[in-house]
mmCIF file of C-alpha atoms and ligand atoms in Angstrom:
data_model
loop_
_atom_site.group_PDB
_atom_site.id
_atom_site.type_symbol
_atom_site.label_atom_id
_atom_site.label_comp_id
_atom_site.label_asym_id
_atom_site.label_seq_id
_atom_site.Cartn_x
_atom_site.Cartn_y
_atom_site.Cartn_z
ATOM 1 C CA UNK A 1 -18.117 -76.377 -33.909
ATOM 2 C CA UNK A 2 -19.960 -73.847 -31.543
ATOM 3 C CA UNK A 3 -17.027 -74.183 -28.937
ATOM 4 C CA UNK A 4 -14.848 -73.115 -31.897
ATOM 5 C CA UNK A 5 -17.179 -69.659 -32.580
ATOM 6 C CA UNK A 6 -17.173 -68.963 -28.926
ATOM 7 C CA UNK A 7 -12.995 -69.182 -28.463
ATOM 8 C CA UNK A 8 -13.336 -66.302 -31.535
ATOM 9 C CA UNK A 9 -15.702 -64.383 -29.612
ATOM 10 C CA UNK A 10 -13.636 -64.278 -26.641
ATOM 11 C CA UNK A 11 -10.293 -63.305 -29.164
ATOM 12 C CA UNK A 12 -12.576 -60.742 -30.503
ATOM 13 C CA UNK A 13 -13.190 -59.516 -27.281
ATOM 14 C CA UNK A 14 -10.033 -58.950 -25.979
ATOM 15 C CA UNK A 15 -8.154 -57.293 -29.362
ATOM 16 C CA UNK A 16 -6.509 -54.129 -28.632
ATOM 17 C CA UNK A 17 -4.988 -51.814 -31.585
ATOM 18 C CA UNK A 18 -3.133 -48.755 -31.532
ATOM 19 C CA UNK A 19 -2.901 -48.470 -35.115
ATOM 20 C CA UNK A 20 -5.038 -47.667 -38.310
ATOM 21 C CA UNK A 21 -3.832 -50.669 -39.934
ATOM 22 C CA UNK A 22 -3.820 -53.302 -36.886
ATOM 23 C CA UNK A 23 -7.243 -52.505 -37.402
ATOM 24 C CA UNK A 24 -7.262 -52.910 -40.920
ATOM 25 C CA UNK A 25 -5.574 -56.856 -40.414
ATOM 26 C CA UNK A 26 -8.423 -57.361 -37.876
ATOM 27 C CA UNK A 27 -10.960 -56.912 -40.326
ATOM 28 C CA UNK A 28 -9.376 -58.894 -43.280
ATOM 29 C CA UNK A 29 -8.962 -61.672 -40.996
ATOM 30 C CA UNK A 30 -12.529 -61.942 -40.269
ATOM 31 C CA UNK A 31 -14.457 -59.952 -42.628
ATOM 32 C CA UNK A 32 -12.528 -60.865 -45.930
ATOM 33 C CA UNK A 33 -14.566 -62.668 -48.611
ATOM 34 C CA UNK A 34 -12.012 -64.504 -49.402
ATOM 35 C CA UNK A 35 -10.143 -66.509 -46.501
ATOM 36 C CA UNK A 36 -12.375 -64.598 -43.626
ATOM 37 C CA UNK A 37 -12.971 -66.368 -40.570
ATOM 38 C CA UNK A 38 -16.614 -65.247 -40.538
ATOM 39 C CA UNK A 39 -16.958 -66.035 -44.408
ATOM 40 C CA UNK A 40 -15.278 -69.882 -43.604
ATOM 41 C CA UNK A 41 -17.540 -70.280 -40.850
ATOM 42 C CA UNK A 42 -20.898 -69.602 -42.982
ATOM 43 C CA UNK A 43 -19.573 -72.324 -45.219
ATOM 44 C CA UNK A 44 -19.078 -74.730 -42.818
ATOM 45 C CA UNK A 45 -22.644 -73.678 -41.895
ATOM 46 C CA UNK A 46 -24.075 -77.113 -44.067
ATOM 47 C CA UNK A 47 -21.780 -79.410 -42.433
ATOM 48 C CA UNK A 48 -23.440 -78.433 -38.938
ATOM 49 C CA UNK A 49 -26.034 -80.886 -37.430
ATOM 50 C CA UNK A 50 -29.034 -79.974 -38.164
ATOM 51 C CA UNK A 51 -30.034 -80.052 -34.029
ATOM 52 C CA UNK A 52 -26.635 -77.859 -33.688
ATOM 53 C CA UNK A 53 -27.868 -75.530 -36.310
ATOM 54 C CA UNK A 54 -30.527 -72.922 -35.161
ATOM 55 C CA UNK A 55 -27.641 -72.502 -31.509
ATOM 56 C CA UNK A 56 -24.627 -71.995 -34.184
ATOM 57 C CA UNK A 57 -26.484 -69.644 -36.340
ATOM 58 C CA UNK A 58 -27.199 -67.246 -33.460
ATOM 59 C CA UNK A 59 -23.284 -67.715 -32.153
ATOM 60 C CA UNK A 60 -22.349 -67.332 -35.395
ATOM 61 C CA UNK A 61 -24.122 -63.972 -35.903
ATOM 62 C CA UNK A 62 -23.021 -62.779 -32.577
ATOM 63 C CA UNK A 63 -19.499 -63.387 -33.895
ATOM 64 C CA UNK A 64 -20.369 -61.178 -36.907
ATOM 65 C CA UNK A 65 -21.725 -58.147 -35.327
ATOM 66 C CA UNK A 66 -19.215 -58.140 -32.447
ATOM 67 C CA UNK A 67 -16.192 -57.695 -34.878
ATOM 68 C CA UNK A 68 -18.013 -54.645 -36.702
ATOM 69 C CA UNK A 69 -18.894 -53.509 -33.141
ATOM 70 C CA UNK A 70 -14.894 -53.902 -32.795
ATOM 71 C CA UNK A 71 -13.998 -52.147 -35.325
ATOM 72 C CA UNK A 72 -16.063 -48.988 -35.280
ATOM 73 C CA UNK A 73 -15.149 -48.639 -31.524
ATOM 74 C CA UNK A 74 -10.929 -49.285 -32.205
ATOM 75 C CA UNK A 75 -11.569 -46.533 -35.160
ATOM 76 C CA UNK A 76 -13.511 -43.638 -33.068
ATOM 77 C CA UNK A 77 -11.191 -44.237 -29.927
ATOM 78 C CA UNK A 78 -7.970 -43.389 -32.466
ATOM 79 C CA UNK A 79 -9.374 -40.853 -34.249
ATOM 80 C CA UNK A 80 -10.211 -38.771 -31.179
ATOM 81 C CA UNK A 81 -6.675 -39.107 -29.165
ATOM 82 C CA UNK A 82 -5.267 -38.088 -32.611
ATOM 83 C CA UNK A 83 -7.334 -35.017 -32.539
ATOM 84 C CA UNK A 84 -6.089 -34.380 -28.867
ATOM 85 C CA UNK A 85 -2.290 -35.005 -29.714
ATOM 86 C CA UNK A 86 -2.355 -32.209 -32.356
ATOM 87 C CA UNK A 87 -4.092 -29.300 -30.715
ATOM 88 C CA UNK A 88 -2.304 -30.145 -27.118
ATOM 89 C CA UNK A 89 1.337 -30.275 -26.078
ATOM 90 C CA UNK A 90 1.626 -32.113 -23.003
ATOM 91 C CA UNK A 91 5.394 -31.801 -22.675
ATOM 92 C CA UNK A 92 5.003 -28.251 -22.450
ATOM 93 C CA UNK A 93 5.147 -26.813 -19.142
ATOM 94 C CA UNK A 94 2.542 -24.668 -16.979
ATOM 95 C CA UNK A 95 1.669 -21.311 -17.498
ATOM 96 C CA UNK A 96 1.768 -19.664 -14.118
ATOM 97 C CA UNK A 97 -2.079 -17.850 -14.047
ATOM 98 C CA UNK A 98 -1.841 -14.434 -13.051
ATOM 99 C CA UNK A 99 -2.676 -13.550 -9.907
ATOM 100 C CA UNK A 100 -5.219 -10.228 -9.161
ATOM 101 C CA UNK A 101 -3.622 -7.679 -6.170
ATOM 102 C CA UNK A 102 -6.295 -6.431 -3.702
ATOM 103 C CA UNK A 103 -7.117 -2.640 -4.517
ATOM 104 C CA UNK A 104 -5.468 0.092 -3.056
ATOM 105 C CA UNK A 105 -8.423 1.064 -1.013
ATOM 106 C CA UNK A 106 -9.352 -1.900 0.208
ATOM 107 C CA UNK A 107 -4.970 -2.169 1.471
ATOM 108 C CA UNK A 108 -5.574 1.036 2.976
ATOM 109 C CA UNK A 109 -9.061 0.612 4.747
ATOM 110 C CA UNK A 110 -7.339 -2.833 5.983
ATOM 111 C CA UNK A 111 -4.058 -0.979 6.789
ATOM 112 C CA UNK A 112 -6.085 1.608 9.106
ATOM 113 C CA UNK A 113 -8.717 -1.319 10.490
ATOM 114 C CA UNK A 114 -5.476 -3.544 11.631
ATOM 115 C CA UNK A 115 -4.047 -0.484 13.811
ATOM 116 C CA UNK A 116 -7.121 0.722 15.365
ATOM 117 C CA UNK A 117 -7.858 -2.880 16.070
ATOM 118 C CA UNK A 118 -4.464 -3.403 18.046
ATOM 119 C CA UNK A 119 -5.691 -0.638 20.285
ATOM 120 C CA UNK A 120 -8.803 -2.199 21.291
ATOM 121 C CA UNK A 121 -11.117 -1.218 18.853
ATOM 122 C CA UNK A 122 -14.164 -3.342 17.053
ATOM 123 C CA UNK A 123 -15.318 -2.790 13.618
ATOM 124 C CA UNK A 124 -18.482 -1.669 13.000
ATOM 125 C CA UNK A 125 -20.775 -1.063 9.615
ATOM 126 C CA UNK A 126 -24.268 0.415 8.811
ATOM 127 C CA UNK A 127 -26.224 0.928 5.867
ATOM 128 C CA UNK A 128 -24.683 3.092 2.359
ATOM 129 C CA UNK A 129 -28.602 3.785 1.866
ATOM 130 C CA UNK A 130 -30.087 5.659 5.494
ATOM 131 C CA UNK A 131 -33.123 8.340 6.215
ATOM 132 C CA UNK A 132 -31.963 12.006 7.847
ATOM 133 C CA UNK A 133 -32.190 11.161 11.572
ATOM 134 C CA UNK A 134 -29.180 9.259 11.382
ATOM 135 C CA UNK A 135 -27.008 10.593 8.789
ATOM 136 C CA UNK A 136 -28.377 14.294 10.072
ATOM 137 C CA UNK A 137 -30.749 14.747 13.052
ATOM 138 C CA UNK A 138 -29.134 12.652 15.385
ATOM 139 C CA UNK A 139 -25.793 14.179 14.778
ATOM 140 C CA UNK A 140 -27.059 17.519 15.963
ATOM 141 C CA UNK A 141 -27.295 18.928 12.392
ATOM 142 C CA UNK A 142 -29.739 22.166 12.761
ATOM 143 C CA UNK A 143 -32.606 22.072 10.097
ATOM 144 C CA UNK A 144 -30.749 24.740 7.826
ATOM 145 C CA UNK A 145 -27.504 22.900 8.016
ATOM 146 C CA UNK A 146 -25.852 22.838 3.989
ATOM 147 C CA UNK A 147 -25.212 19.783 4.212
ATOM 148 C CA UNK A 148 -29.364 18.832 4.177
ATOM 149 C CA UNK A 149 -29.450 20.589 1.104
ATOM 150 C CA UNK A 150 -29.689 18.653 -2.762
ATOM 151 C CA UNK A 151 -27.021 20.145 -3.704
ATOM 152 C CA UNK A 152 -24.472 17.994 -1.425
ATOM 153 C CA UNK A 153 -26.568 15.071 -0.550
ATOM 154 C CA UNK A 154 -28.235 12.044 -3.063
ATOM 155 C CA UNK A 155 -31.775 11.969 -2.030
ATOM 156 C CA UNK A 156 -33.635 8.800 -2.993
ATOM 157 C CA UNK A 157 -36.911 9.795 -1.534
ATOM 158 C CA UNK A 158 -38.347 12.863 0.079
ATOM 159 C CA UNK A 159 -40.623 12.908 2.992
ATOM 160 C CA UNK A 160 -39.944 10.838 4.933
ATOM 161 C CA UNK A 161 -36.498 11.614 3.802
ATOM 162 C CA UNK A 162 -34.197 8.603 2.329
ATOM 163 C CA UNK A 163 -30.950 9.523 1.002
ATOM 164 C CA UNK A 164 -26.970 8.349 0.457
ATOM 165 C CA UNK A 165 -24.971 8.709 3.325
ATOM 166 C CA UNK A 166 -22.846 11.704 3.267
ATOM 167 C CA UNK A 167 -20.366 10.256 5.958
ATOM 168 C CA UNK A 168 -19.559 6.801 8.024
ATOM 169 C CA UNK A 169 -20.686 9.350 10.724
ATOM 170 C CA UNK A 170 -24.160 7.680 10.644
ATOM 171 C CA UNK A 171 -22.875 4.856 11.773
ATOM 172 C CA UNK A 172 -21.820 6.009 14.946
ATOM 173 C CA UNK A 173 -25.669 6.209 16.032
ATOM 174 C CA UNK A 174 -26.227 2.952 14.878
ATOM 175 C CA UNK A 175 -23.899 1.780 17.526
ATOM 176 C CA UNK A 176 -25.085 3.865 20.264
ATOM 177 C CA UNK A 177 -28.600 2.418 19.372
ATOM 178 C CA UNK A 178 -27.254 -0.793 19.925
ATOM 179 C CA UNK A 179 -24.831 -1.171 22.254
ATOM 180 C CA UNK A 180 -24.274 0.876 25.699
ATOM 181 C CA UNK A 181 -20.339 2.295 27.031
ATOM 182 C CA UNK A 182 -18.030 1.279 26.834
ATOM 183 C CA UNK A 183 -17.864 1.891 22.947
ATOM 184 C CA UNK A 184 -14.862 1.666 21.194
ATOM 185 C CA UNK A 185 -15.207 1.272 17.293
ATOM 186 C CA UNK A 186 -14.833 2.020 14.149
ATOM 187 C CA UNK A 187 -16.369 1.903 11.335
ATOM 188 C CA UNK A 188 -14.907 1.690 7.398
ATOM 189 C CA UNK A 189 -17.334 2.565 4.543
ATOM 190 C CA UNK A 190 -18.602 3.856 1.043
ATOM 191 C CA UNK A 191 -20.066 7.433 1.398
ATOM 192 C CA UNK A 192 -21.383 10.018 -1.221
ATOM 193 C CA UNK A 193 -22.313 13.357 -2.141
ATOM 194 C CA UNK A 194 -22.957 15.546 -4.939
ATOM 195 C CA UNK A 195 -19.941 16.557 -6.214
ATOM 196 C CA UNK A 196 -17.933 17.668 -9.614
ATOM 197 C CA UNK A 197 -15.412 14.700 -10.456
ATOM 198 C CA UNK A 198 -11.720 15.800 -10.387
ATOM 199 C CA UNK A 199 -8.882 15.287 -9.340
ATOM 200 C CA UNK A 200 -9.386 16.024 -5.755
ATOM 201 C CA UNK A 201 -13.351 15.192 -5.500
ATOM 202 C CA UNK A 202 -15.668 12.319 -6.503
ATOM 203 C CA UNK A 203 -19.067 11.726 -5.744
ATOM 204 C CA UNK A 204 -18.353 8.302 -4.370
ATOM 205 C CA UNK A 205 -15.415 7.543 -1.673
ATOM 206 C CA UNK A 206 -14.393 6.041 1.772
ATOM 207 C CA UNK A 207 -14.000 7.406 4.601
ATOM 208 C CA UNK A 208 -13.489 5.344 8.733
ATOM 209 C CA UNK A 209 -15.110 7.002 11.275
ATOM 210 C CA UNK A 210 -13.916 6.363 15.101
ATOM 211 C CA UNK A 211 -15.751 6.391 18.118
ATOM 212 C CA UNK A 212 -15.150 5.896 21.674
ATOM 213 C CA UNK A 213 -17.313 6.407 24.672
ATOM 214 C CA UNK A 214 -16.500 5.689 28.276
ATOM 215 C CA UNK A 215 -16.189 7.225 31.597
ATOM 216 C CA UNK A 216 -13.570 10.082 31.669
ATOM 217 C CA UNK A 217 -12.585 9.798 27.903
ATOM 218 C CA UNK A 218 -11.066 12.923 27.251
ATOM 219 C CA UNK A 219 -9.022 15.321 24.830
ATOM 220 C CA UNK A 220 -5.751 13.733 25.910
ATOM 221 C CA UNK A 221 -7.045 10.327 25.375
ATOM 222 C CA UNK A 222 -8.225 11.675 21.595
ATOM 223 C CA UNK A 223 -4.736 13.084 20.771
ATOM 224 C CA UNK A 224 -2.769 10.023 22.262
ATOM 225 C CA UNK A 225 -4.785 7.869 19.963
ATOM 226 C CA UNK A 226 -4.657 9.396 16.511
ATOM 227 C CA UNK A 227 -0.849 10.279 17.130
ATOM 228 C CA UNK A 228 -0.556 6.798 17.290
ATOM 229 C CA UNK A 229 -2.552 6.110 14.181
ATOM 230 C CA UNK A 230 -0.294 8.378 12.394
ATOM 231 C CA UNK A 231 3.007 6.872 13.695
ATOM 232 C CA UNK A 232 1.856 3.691 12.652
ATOM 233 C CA UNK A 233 0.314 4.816 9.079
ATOM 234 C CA UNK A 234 3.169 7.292 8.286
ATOM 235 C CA UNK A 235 6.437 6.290 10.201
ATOM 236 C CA UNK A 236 7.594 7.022 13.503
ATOM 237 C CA UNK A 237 9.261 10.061 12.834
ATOM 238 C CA UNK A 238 5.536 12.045 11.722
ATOM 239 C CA UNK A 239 4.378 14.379 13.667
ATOM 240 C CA UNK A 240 0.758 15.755 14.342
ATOM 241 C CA UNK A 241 -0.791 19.046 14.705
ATOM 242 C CA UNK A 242 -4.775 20.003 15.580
ATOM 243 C CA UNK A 243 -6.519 23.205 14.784
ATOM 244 C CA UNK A 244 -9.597 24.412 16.142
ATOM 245 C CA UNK A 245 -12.116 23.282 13.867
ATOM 246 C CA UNK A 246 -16.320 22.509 13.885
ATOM 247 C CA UNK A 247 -18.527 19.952 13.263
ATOM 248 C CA UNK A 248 -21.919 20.047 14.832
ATOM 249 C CA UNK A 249 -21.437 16.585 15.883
ATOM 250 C CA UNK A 250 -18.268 17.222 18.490
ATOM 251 C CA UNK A 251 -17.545 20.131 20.930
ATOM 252 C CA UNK A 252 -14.692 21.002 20.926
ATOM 253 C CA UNK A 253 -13.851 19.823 17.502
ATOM 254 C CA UNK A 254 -10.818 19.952 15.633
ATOM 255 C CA UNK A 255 -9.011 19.116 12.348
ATOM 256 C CA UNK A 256 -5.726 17.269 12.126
ATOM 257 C CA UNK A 257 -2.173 17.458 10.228
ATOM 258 C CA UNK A 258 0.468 15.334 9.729
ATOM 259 C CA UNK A 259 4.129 16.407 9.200
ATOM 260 C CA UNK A 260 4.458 16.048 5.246
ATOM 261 C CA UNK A 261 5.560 12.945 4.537
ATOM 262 C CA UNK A 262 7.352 13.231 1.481
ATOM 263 C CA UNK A 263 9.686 16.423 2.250
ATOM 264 C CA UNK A 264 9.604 15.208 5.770
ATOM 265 C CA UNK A 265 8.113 18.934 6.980
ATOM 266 C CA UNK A 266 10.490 21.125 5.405
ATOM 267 C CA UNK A 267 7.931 22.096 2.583
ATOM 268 C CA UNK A 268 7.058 20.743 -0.793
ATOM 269 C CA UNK A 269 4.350 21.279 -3.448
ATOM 270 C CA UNK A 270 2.646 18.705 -2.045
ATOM 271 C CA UNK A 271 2.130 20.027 1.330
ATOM 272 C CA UNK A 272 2.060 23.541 -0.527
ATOM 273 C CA UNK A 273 5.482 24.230 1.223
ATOM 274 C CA UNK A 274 3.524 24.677 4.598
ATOM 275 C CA UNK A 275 5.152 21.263 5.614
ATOM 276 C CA UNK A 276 1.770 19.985 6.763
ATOM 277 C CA UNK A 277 -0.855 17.827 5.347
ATOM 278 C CA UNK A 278 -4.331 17.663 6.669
ATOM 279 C CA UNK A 279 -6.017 14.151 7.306
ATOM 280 C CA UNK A 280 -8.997 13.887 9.658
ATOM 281 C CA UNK A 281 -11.480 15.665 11.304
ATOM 282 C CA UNK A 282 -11.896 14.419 14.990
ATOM 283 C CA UNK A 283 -13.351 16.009 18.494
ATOM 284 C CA UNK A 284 -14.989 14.956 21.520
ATOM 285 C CA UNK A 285 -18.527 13.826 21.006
ATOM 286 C CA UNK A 286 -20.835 16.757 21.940
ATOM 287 C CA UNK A 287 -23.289 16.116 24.499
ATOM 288 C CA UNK A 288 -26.227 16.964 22.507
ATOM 289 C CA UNK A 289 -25.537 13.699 20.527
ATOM 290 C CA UNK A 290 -24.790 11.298 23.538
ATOM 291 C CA UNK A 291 -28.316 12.421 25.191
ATOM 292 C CA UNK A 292 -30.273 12.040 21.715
ATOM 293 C CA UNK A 293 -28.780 8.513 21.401
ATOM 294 C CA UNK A 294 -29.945 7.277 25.318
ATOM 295 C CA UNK A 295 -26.156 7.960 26.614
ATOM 296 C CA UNK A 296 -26.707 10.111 29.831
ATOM 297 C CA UNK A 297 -23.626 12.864 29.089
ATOM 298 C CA UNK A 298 -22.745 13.326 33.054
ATOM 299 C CA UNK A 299 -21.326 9.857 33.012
ATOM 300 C CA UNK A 300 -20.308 9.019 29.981
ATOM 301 C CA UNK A 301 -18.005 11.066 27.811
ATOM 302 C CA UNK A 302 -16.335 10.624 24.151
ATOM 303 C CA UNK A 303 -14.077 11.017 21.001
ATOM 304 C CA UNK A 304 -15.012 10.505 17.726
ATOM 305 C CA UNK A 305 -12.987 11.248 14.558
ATOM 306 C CA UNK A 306 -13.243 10.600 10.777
ATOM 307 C CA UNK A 307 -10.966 9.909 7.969
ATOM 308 C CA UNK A 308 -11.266 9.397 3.993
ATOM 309 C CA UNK A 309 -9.488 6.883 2.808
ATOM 310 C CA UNK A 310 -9.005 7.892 -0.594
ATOM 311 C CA UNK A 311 -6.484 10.537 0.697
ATOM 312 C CA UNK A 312 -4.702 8.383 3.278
ATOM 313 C CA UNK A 313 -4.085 6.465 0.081
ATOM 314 C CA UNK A 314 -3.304 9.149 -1.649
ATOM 315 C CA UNK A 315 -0.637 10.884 0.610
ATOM 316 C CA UNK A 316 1.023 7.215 1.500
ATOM 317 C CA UNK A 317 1.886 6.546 -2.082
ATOM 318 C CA UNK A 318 1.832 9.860 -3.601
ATOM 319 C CA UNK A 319 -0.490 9.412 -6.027
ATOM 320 C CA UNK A 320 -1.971 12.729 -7.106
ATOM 321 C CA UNK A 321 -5.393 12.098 -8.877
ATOM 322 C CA UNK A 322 -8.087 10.411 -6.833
ATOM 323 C CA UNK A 323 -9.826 9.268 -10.474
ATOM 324 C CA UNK A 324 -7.124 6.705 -10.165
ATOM 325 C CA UNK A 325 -9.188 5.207 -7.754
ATOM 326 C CA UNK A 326 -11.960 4.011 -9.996
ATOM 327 C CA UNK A 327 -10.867 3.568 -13.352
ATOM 328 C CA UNK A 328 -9.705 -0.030 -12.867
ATOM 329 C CA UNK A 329 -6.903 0.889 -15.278
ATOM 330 C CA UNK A 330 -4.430 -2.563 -14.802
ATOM 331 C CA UNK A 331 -1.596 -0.448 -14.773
ATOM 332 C CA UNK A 332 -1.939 1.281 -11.574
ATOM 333 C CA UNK A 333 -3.827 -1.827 -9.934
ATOM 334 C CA UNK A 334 -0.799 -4.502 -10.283
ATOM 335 C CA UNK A 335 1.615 -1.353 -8.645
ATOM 336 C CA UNK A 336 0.174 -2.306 -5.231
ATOM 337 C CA UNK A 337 1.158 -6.363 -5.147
HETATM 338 N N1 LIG B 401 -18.070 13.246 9.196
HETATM 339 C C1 LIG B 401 -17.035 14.199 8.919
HETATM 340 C C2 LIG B 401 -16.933 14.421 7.421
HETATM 341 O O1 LIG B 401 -17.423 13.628 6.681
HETATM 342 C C3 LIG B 401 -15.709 13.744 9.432
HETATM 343 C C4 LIG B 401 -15.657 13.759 10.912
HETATM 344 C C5 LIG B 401 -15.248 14.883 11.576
HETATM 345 C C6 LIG B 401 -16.042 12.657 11.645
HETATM 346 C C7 LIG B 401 -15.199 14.940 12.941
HETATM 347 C C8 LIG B 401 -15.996 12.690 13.027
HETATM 348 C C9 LIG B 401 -15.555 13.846 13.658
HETATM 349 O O2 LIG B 401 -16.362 11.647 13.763
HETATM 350 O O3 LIG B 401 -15.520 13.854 15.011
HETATM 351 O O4 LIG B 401 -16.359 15.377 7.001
#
């Protein structure tokens, strides 16, 4: 009798359905009052031994609860993969998930970085948040200088003086306080300053400054340099032009053109029909800063220039409103894949 429960047990055990009403015949066939395995088997319950009784009993109600156990689990598992086939199509195929494009100032910065560091150069950052003597004093800025005033620089504290950097200059004297000549680096970077948002202005942009310190570096070295830069940036055919220019950081200093791109130097309104664009600001690093930064200026000599990146950008793709820059606006992002 007990051998007969446990071959049930072991049926029970291994019934699969797929069905509602597989399940439904499972039950009947054990659960029914009338007929029911289970039902049978309590009947039979007086014919058992009395010794065999209190050992079929428990077997028998092990039997019982195993079949509801049974059925409850055949019912949730079917209930849930139906769920799962109506809100889900697996035949369909993948969505391809849209891919993001790197902005077009971080292209640009990378652009520049990749062809000054063919020639040799390291990169180089500092700190967006700095204190005077670096953005300022050690640049040779006199006391007076504009640029010290509120009206064109972020202060974030006063006395000592902690404020946004104006320029990636600052940088440059980061490196000289850390490394001797030779010095050949440059160095990308947010800068700021207080300025009216347009079209042409923001208070927040990029700039790469360049610097380059070693025995006999000189004017020719400068020029051969950035007229490579622009080859590279612009096409082969550009050509470059410098104008006497100052910065109190360089002596002599100078600011340079590029043939205009887009009309190819014959004149257009973006080059104002001058057929030049200007780009950078550059000169050979005055010896006032190479002494205040521990580089003795009768041995060592230097370059230094500085970009923004915004209108690299700007000129390379002709876009004409740096706001662009910043909106996030999808529609100019995914241009630049
Ligand atoms: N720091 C200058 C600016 O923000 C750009 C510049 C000009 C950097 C001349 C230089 C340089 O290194 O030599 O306008």
């Amino acid at each position: 009798m007990i051998d007969k429960v446990k071959n049930y047990l072991s049926e029970v055990e291994k019934f699969v359905a797929t069905k509602e009403d597989e399940i439904e015949q499972f039950r009947i066939k054990y659960l029914s009052k009338k007929g029911g395995i289970i039902t049978d088997l309590f009947t039979d319950f007086k014919n058992v031994p009395s010794e065999e009784k209190k050992e079929f009993g428990q077997f028998l109600n092990q039997l019982k609860d195993s079949v509801s156990d049974k059925i409850n689990f055949l019912k949730l598992s079917l209930s849930s993969t139906d769920d799962k086939i109506s809100d889900i199509d697996l035949s369909l195929t993948a969505e391809n998930s849209k891919l993001g494009s790197r902005h077009p100032i971080s292209l640009t910065r990378n652009e520049i970085t990749d062809i000054f560091t063919r020639l040799g150069f390291t990169i180089s950052e500092g700190p967006e948040m700095e204190d005077d003597y670096h953005v300022f004093s050690a640049l040779n800025f006199p006391p007076e200088h504009p640029a010290r005033d509120m009206q064109d620089t972020f202060f974030i504290e006063k006395n000592p003086d902690i404020l946004l950097r104006t320029h990636t200059s600052s940088v440059q004297v980061r490196v000289m306080e850390n490394q001797k000549p030779p010095i050949r680096t440059i160095s990308p970077g947010r800068v700021f300053r207080n300025e009216a948002i347009s079209a042409r202005a923001h208070c927040i942009f990029h700039q790469i400054e360049g610097l380059y310190i070693d025995k006999n570096v000189s004017f020719a070295d400068l020029k051969q340099t950035l007229m490579y830069f622009a080859k590279e940036m612009f096409g082969e055919e550009t050509k470059i032009r410098l104008r006497p220019s100052y910065f109190p950081f360089t002596e002599p200093s100078a600011e340079m053109d590029i043939s205009c791109s887009l009309c190819g130097g014959k004149g257009c309104n973006v080059c104002k029909y001058t057929g030049w664009l200007e780009i950078l600001g550059c000169g050979m690093v005055d010896p006032n800063v190479l002494e205040s930064n521990g580089i003795d200026s009768t041995i060592y000599t230097g370059f230094a220039f500085g970009m923004g990146i915004e209108r690299i950008a700007m000129l390379k793709h002709g876009i004409k409103d740096l706001r662009l820059f910043f909106e996030n606006d999808l529609r100019f992002l995914s241009q630049f894949r």
